[in-house]
Amino acid sequence: MKAKRYKSFIYDYAQNYNLPPSLIFAIIHAESSFNPLARSQIPAFGLMQIVPHSAGKDATHMLFNKSRVLSPSYLYNPRKNVQVGAAYLHILYYRYLRDIENPKSRLYCAIAAYNAGTSSVMRTLTGQSSISSSVNTINRMQPNDVLRKLVRQMPSSETRDYVNKVLSLQKSYGQL
């Protein structure tokens, strides 16, 4: 199993960033099928498909106290890629989406935002792109309603499929 090759540092970064390892495994599987040299047309790079000018800059600000645009060669290093990806997931869940009170709703939003960006997620759920304008509406929704809206109404079919795929994969990586 390809996942086992990266298990030790996935667990390390999951612990460092207070994330379930199964979530990181699921995102890597969905993003790159554990191919450390994966590159998308966007372009996004490596195991967790980091986009240097967006997720990469947010994560480097947290990691190095300075926003940097990471090079493809940096992002093709599996350990560094997972560190950046886990840091970005942490930022999404614990910083950008922190005011979403229900942990399941926040997780669903974080997974969708990892793929499509937070403003797209907020627009889908509330019609407004701002997180602060959307939080109260989201907090009045049940987690299942948040999930249903994300998988049925996100503008991109890729994101709709992505949320379902990551949640399904997360269950299968729970025992790794």
PDB file of N, CA and C in Angstrom, residues 11 20-23 25-26 167-176:
ATOM      1  N   TYR A  11       1.566  11.011  10.355  1.00  0.00           N
ATOM      2  CA  TYR A  11       1.153  10.995  11.759  1.00  0.00           C
ATOM      3  C   TYR A  11       1.793  12.143  12.529  1.00  0.00           C
ATOM      4  N   PRO A  20      -6.953  14.761  12.291  1.00  0.00           N
ATOM      5  CA  PRO A  20      -6.961  13.295  12.239  1.00  0.00           C
ATOM      6  C   PRO A  20      -6.072  12.806  11.097  1.00  0.00           C
ATOM      7  N   PRO A  21      -5.172  11.863  11.370  1.00  0.00           N
ATOM      8  CA  PRO A  21      -4.334  11.329  10.290  1.00  0.00           C
ATOM      9  C   PRO A  21      -5.171  10.813   9.120  1.00  0.00           C
ATOM     10  N   SER A  22      -6.333  10.228   9.427  1.00  0.00           N
ATOM     11  CA  SER A  22      -7.187   9.687   8.362  1.00  0.00           C
ATOM     12  C   SER A  22      -7.603  10.779   7.368  1.00  0.00           C
ATOM     13  N   LEU A  23      -7.755  12.010   7.830  1.00  0.00           N
ATOM     14  CA  LEU A  23      -8.111  13.114   6.936  1.00  0.00           C
ATOM     15  C   LEU A  23      -6.959  13.437   5.988  1.00  0.00           C
ATOM     16  N   PHE A  25      -4.500  11.378   5.087  1.00  0.00           N
ATOM     17  CA  PHE A  25      -4.402  10.254   4.146  1.00  0.00           C
ATOM     18  C   PHE A  25      -5.466  10.365   3.054  1.00  0.00           C
ATOM     19  N   ALA A  26      -6.700  10.669   3.453  1.00  0.00           N
ATOM     20  CA  ALA A  26      -7.805  10.751   2.493  1.00  0.00           C
ATOM     21  C   ALA A  26      -7.587  11.872   1.480  1.00  0.00           C
ATOM     22  N   LEU A 167     -14.540  12.100   2.343  1.00  0.00           N
ATOM     23  CA  LEU A 167     -15.235  11.549   3.514  1.00  0.00           C
ATOM     24  C   LEU A 167     -15.269  10.023   3.481  1.00  0.00           C
ATOM     25  N   SER A 168     -15.473   9.452   2.312  1.00  0.00           N
ATOM     26  CA  SER A 168     -15.471   8.000   2.172  1.00  0.00           C
ATOM     27  C   SER A 168     -14.078   7.428   2.436  1.00  0.00           C
ATOM     28  N   LEU A 169     -13.060   8.050   1.849  1.00  0.00           N
ATOM     29  CA  LEU A 169     -11.688   7.596   2.048  1.00  0.00           C
ATOM     30  C   LEU A 169     -11.264   7.730   3.509  1.00  0.00           C
ATOM     31  N   GLN A 170     -11.718   8.792   4.151  1.00  0.00           N
ATOM     32  CA  GLN A 170     -11.343   9.012   5.540  1.00  0.00           C
ATOM     33  C   GLN A 170     -11.764   7.824   6.409  1.00  0.00           C
ATOM     34  N   LYS A 171     -12.929   7.268   6.127  1.00  0.00           N
ATOM     35  CA  LYS A 171     -13.381   6.086   6.868  1.00  0.00           C
ATOM     36  C   LYS A 171     -12.428   4.919   6.647  1.00  0.00           C
ATOM     37  N   SER A 172     -11.992   4.740   5.398  1.00  0.00           N
ATOM     38  CA  SER A 172     -11.129   3.587   5.106  1.00  0.00           C
ATOM     39  C   SER A 172      -9.714   3.758   5.676  1.00  0.00           C
ATOM     40  N   TYR A 173      -9.278   5.000   5.889  1.00  0.00           N
ATOM     41  CA  TYR A 173      -7.938   5.220   6.479  1.00  0.00           C
ATOM     42  C   TYR A 173      -7.973   5.330   7.993  1.00  0.00           C
ATOM     43  N   GLY A 174      -9.142   5.195   8.577  1.00  0.00           N
ATOM     44  CA  GLY A 174      -9.251   5.295  10.021  1.00  0.00           C
ATOM     45  C   GLY A 174      -8.473   4.219  10.769  1.00  0.00           C
ATOM     46  N   GLN A 175      -8.223   3.097  10.126  1.00  0.00           N
ATOM     47  CA  GLN A 175      -7.543   1.969  10.782  1.00  0.00           C
ATOM     48  C   GLN A 175      -6.056   1.890  10.477  1.00  0.00           C
ATOM     49  N   LEU A 176      -5.565   2.766   9.614  1.00  0.00           N
ATOM     50  CA  LEU A 176      -4.146   2.642   9.188  1.00  0.00           C
ATOM     51  C   LEU A 176      -3.188   2.984  10.312  1.00  0.00           C
TER      52      LEU A 176
END
